[in-house]
CSV table of C-alpha atoms in Angstrom, one decimal:
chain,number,residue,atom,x,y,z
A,1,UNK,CA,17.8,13.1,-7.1
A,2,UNK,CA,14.7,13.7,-9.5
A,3,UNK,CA,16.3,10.5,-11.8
A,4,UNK,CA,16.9,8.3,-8.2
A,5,UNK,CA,12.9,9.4,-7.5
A,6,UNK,CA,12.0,8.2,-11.1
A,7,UNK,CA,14.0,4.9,-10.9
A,8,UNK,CA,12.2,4.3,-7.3
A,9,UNK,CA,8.8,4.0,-9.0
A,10,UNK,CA,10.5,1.2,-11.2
A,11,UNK,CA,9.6,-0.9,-8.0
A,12,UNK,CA,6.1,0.1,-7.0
A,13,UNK,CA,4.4,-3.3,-7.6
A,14,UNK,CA,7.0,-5.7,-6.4
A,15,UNK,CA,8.8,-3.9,-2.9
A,16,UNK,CA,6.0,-4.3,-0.7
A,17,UNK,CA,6.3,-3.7,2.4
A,18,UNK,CA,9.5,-2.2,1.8
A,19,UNK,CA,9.3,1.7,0.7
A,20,UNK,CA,10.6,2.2,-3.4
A,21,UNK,CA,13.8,3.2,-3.2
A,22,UNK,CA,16.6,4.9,-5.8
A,23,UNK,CA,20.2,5.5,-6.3
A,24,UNK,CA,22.4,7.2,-8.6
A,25,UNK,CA,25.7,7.0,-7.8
A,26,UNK,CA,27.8,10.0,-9.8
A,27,UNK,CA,31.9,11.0,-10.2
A,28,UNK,CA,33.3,14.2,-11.5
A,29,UNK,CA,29.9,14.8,-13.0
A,30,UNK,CA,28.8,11.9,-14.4
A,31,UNK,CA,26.7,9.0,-13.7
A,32,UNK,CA,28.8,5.8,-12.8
A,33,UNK,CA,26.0,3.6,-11.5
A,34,UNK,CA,22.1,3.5,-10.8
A,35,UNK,CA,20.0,1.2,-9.0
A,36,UNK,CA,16.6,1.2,-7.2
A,37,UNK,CA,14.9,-1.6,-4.8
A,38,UNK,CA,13.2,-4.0,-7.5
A,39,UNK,CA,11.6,-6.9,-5.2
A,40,UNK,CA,11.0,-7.6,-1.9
A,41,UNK,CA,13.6,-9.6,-0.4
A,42,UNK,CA,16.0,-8.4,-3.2
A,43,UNK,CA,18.9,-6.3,-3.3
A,44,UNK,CA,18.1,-2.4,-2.0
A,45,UNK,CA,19.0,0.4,-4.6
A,46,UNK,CA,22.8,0.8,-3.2
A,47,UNK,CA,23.8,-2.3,-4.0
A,48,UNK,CA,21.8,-2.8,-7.2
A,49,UNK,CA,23.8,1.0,-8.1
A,50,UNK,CA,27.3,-0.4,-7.4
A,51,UNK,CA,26.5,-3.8,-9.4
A,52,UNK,CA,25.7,-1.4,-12.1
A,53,UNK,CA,28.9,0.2,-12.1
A,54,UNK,CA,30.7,-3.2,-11.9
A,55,UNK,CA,29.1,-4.7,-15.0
A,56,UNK,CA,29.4,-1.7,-17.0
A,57,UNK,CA,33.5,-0.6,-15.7
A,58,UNK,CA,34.8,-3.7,-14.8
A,59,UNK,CA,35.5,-4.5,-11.1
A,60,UNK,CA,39.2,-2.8,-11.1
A,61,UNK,CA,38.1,0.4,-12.5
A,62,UNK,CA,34.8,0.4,-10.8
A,63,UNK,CA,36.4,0.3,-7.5
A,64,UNK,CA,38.5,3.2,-8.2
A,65,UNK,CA,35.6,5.0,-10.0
A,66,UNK,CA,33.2,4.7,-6.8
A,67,UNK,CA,36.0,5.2,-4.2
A,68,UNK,CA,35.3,9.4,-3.6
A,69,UNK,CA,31.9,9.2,-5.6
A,70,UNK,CA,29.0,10.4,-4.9
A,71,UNK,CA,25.8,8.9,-3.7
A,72,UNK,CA,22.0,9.9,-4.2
A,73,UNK,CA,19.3,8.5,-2.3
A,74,UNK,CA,16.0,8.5,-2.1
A,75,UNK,CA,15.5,7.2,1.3
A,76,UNK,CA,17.8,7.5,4.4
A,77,UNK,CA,20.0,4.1,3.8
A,78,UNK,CA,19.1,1.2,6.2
A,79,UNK,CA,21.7,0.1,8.9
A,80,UNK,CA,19.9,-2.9,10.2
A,81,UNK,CA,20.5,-6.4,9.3
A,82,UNK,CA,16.9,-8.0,7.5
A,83,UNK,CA,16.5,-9.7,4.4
A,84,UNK,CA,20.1,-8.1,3.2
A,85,UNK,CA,22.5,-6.6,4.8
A,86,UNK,CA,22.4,-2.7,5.8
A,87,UNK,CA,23.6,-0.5,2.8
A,88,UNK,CA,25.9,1.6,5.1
A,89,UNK,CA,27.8,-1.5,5.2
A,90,UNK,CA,28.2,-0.9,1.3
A,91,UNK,CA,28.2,2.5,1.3
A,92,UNK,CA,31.3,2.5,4.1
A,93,UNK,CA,33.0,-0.4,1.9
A,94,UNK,CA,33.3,1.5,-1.3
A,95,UNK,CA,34.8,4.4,0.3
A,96,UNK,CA,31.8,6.9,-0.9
A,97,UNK,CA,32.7,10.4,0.2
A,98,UNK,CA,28.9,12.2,0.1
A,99,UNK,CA,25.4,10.7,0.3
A,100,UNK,CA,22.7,12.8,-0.2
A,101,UNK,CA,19.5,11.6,1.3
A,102,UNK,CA,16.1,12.7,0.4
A,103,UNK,CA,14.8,11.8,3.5
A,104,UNK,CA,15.1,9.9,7.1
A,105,UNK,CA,14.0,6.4,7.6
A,106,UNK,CA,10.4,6.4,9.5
A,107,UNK,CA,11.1,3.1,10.5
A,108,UNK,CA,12.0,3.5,13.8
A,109,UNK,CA,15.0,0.8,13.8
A,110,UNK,CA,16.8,3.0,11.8
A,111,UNK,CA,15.1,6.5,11.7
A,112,UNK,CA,18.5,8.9,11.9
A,113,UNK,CA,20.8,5.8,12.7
A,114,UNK,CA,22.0,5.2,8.9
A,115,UNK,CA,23.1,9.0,8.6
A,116,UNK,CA,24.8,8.6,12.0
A,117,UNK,CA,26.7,5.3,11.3
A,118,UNK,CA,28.0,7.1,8.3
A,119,UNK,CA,29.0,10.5,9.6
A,120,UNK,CA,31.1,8.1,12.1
A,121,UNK,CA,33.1,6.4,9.2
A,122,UNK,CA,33.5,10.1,7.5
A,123,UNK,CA,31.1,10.5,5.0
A,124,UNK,CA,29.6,13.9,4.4
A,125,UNK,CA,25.8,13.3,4.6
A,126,UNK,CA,23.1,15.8,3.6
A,127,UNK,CA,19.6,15.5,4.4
A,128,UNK,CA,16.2,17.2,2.5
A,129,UNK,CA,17.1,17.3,-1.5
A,130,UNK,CA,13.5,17.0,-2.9
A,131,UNK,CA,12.4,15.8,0.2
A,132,UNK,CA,8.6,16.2,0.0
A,133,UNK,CA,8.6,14.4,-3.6
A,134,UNK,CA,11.0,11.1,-2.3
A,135,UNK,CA,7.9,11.0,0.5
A,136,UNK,CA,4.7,11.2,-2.3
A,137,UNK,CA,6.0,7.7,-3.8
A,138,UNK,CA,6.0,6.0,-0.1
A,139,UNK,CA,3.4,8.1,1.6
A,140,UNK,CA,1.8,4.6,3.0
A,141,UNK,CA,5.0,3.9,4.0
A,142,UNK,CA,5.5,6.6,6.2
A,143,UNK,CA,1.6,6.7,7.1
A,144,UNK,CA,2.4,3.4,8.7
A,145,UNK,CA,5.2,4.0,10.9
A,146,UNK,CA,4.0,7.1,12.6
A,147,UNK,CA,0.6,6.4,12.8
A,148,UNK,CA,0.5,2.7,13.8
A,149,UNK,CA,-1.6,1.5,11.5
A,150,UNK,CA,-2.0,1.2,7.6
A,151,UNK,CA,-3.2,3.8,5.4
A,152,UNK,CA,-6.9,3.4,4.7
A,153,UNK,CA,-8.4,3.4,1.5
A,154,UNK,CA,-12.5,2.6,0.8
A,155,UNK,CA,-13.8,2.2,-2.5
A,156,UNK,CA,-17.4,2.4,-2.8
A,157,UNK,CA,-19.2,1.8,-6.6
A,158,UNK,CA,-22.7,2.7,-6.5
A,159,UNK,CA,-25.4,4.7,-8.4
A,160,UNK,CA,-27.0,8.1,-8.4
A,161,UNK,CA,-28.6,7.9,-5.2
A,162,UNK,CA,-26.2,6.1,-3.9
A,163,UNK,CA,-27.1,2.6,-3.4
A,164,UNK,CA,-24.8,-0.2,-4.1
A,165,UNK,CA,-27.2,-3.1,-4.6
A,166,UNK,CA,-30.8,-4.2,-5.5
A,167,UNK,CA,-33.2,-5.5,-2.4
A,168,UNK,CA,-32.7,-8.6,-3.3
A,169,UNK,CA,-28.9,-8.2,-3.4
A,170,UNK,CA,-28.0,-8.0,-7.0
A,171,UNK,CA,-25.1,-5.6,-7.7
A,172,UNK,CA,-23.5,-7.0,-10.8
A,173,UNK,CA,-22.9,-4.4,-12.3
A,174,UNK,CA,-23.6,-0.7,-11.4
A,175,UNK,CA,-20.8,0.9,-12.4
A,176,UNK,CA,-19.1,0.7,-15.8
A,177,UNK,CA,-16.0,-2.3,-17.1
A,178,UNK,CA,-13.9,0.5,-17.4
A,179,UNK,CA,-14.4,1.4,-13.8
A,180,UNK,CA,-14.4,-2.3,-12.7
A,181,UNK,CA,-10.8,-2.6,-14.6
A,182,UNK,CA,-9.5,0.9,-12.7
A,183,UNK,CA,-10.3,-0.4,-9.4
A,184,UNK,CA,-8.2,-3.7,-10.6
A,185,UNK,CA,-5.3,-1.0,-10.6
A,186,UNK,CA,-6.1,1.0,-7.2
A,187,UNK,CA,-5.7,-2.9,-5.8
A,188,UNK,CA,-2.5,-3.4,-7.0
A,189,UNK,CA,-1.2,-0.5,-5.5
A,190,UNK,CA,-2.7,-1.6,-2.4
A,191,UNK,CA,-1.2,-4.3,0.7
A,192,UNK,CA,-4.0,-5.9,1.1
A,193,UNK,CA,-8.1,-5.8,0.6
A,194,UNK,CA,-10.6,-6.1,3.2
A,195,UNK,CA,-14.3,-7.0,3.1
A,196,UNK,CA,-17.0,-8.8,6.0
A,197,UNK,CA,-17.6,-12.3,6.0
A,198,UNK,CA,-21.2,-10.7,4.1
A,199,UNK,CA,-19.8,-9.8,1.0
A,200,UNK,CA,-18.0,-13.3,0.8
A,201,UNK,CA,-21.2,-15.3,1.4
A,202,UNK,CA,-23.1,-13.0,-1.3
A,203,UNK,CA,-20.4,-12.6,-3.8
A,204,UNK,CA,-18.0,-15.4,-3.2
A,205,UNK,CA,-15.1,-13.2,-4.6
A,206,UNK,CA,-11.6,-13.8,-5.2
A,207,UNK,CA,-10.4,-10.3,-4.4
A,208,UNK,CA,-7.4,-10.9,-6.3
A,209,UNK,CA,-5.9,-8.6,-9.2
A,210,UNK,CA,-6.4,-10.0,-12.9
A,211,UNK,CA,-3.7,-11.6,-14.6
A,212,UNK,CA,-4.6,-8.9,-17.3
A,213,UNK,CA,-3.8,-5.9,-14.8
A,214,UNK,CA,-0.6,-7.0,-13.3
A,215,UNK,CA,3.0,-8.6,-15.2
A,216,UNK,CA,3.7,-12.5,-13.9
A,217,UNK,CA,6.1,-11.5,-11.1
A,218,UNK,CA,4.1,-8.9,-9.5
A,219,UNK,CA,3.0,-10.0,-6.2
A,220,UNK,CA,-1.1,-10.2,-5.1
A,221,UNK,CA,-2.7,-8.4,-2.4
A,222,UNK,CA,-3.5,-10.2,1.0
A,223,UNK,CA,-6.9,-10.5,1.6
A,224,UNK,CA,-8.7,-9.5,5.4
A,225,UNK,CA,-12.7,-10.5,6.2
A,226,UNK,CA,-13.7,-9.2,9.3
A,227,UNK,CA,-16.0,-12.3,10.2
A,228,UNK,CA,-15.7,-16.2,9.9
A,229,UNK,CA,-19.0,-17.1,8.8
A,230,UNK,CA,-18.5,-17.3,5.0
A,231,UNK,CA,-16.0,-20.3,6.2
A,232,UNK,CA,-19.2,-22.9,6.7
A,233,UNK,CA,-20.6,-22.5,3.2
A,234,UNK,CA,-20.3,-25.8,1.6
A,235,UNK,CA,-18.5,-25.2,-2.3
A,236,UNK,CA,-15.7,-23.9,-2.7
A,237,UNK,CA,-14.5,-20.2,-1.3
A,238,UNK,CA,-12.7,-18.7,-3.8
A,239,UNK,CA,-10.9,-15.7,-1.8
A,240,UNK,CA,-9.3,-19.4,-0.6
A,241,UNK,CA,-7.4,-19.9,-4.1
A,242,UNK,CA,-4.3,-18.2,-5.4
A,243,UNK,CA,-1.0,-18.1,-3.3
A,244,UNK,CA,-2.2,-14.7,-1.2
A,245,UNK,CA,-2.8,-14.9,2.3
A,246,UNK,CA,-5.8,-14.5,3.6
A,247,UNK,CA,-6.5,-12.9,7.4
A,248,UNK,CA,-9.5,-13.7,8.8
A,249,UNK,CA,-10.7,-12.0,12.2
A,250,UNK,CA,-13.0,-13.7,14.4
A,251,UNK,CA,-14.8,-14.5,17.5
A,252,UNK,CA,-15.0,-18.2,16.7
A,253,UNK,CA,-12.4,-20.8,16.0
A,254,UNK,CA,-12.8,-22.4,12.4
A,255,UNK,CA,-11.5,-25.8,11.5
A,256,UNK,CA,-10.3,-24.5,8.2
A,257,UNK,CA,-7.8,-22.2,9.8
A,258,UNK,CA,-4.7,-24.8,9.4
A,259,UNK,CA,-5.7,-24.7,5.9
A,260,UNK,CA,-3.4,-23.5,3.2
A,261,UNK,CA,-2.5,-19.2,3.5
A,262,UNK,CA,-5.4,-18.6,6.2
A,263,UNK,CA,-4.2,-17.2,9.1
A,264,UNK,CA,-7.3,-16.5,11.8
A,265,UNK,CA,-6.9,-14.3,14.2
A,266,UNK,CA,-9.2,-14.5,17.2
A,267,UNK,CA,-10.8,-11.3,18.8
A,268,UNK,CA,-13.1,-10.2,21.3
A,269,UNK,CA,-16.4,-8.6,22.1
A,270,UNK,CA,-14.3,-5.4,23.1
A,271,UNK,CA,-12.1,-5.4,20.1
A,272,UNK,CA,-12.4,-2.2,18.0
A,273,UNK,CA,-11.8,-1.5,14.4
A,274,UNK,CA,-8.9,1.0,16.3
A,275,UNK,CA,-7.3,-2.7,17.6
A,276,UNK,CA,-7.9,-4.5,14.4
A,277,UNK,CA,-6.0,-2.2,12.2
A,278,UNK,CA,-3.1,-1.9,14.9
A,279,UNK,CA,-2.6,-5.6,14.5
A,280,UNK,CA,-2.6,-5.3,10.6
A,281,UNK,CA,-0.1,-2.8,11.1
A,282,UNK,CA,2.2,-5.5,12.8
A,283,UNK,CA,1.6,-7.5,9.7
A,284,UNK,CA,3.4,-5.1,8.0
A,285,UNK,CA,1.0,-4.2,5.8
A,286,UNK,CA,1.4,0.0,4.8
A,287,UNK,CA,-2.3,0.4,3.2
A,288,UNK,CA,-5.3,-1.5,3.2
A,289,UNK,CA,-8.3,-1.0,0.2
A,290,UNK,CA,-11.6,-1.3,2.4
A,291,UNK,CA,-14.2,-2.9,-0.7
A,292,UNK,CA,-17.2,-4.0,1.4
A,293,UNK,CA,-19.9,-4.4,2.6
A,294,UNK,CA,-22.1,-1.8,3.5
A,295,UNK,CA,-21.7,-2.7,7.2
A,296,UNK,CA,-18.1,-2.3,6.8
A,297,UNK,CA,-18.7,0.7,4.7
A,298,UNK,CA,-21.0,2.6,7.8
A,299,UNK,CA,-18.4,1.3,10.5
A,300,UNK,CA,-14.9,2.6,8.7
A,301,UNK,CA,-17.1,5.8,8.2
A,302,UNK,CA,-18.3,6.2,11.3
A,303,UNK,CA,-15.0,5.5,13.6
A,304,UNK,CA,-13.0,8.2,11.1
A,305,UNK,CA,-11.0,5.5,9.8
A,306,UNK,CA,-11.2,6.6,6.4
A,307,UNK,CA,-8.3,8.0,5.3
A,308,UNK,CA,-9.3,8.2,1.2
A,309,UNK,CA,-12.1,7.9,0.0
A,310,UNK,CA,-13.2,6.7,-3.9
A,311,UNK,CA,-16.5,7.0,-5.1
A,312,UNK,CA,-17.6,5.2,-8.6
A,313,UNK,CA,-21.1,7.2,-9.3
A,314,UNK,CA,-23.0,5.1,-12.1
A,315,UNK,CA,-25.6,8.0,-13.7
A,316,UNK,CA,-28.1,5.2,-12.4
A,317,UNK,CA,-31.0,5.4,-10.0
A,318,UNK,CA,-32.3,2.2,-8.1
A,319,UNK,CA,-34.6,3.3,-6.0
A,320,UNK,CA,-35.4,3.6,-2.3
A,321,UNK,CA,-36.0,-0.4,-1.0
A,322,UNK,CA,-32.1,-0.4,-3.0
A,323,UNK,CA,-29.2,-1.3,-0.1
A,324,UNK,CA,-27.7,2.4,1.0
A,325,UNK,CA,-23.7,2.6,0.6
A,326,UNK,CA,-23.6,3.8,4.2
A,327,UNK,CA,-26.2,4.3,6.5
A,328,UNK,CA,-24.6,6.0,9.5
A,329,UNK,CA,-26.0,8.4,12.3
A,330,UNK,CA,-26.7,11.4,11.6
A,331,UNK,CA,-25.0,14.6,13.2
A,332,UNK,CA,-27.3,16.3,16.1
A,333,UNK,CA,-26.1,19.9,13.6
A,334,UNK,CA,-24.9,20.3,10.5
A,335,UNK,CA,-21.3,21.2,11.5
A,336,UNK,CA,-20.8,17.7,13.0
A,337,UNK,CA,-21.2,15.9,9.7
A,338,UNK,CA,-18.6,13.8,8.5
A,339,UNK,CA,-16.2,15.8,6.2
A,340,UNK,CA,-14.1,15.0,3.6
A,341,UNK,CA,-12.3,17.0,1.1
A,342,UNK,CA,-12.5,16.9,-3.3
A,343,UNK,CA,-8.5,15.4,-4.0
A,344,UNK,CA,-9.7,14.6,-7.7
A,345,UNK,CA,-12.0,13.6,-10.0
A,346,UNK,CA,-12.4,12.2,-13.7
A,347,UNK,CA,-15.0,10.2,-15.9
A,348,UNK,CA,-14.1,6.6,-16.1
A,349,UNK,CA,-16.3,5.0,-19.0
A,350,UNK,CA,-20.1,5.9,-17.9
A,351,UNK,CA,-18.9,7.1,-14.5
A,352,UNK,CA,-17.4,9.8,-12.3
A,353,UNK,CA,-14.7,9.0,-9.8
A,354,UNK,CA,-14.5,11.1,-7.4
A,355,UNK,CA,-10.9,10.7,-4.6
A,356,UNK,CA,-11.7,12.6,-1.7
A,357,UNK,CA,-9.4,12.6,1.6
A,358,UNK,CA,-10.1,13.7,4.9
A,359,UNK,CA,-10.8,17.5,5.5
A,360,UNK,CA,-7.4,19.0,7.1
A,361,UNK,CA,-5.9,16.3,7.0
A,362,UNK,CA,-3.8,17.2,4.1
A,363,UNK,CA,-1.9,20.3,3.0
């Protein structure tokens, strides 16, 4: 199971939304096939285990090799029809005789169902083997389809006193290259990345990865501004380029929204960040890298919608009229202040990064 966890990670930048996912398929003590999830829309590690053995035995002896075999799995094995078929399907048609599963299936279409189809057709299915390790790799995943609503990550760079831009709005750059090219990395890992319509009219960002950072095939995170007023500037928008979609949520109607991957999505006066993330969460999107502005910044903050927080601290001080990171309320006693809890931290270049997650939230 540890060598099906390790092959799952193979697939970290290229399975989203689907969880990473490995398979070692083993007879009379040895290793007859391996596989794990590689793309989205691809074959799922059963399949990409048993095409292993194929190649490597030959179909005749590979059918009589994986006929009584058994099969080690990182992730309960899906029994719905999607992009592929369901690997019980596979599973049944091979004639395996054990599966062990790390763990269920969040995913409520199959949660429990994949073990149960098998049981039927006589497989001996275990459940738990390294189960709290098989989670760690798709903790998003799993964040996502018991909570509702994608994991949240905020990544703030800012100095000493914690401001994250001159008066007159100059920010480029506080913190360290070697910071700017770790945060390149915390986005690939990420679904998407979401900023206000602010930081677009300031910056006019791409909010894409370099093609440095990531290989060819890896895919780009989607992009969300909260706000459609960066939409009327007149040269070009750049978070516009590139093949990602970009998700804009707004009051108004724009007339660029037929245009190329921009989906707008119209909300109301009454529409929370609570609602906003809900409806990312039907985009299938499992976690979400919250980069600005400060407005953004104080609202995530003050809803308790951050779920991790990552702190670039230049060892630079810019003074009071300097614009704050957050500016939230403050607590009526000191017990009600916002909380969050030291995860790690490390020097990066000229800075410390500090990853903090909520207080009680994890064990």
């Amino acid at each position: 199971m540890q060598e099906a966890i390790s092959l799952a990670l193979k697939g970290s930048f290229n399975v989203h939304p689907n969880p990473k996912v490995g398979c070692i398929l083993v007879k009379n003590n040895e290793i007859i096939g391996k596989g794990y999830h590689k793309e989205y829309g691809g074959h799922h590690a059963e399949v990409n285990a048993f095409k292993y053995c194929i190649k490597k035995y030959g179909k005749a002896k590979a059918t009589k090799l994986l006929f009584g075999s058994t099969a080690y799995v990182t992730l309960e094995p899906c029994s719905i029809f999607s992009k592929t078929p369901p690997c019980t399907s596979s599973l049944i048609k091979y004639g395996i005789k054990n599966v062990f599963c790390a763990s269920l299936d969040p995913n409520k279409k199959i949660n429990g169902n994949g073990v149960k189809i098998l049981k039927e057709n006589g497989i001996n299915v275990e459940v738990g083997l390294l189960e709290k390790k098989a989670i760690s790799i798709n903790h998003d995943f799993f964040f996502r389809h018991k909570k509702g609503r994608p994991f949240i990550r905020m990544k703030i760079a800012q100095s000493l006193d914690a401001k994250i831009a001159l008066s007159n709005g100059e920010s480029k750059w506080i913190t360290s290259k070697k910071s700017r090219d770790d945060v390149q990395q915390i986005r690939l890992a990420c679904d998407a990345i979401l900023v206000g319509s602010g930081t677009i009219l300031k910056d006019n960002p791409r909010l894409d990865v370099r093609k440095n950072i990531r290989n060819l095939n890896e895919r780009q995170p989607k992009k969300i501004v909260l706000g459609s007023s960066f939409l009327k500037r007149q040269n070009d928008i750049k978070i516009l380029k590139g093949t990602a979609e970009v998700i804009v949520f707004s009051k108004e109607f724009s007339s660029y929204a037929k245009e190329g991957n921009l989906i707008q999505i119209p909300i109301k006066k009454s529409t929370t960040l609570q609602d906003t993330l809900k409806e990312l969460g039907k985009h299938e999107l499992n976690s979400i890298l919250v980069e600005g502005g400060s407005k953004i910044f104080t609202s995530f903050i003050q809803e308790d919608l951050v779920d991790e927080l990552i702190l670039y601290i230049s060892p630079k001080i810019l003074g009071k009229e300097s614009i704050d990171s957050i500016s939230i309320e403050p607590p009526i006693i000191l017990s009600g202040a916002k909380k969050f809890k030291i995860y790690d931290s490390m020097l990066v270049g000229d800075d410390i990064k500090i990853i903090m997650r909520k207080k009680n939230k994890y064990k």
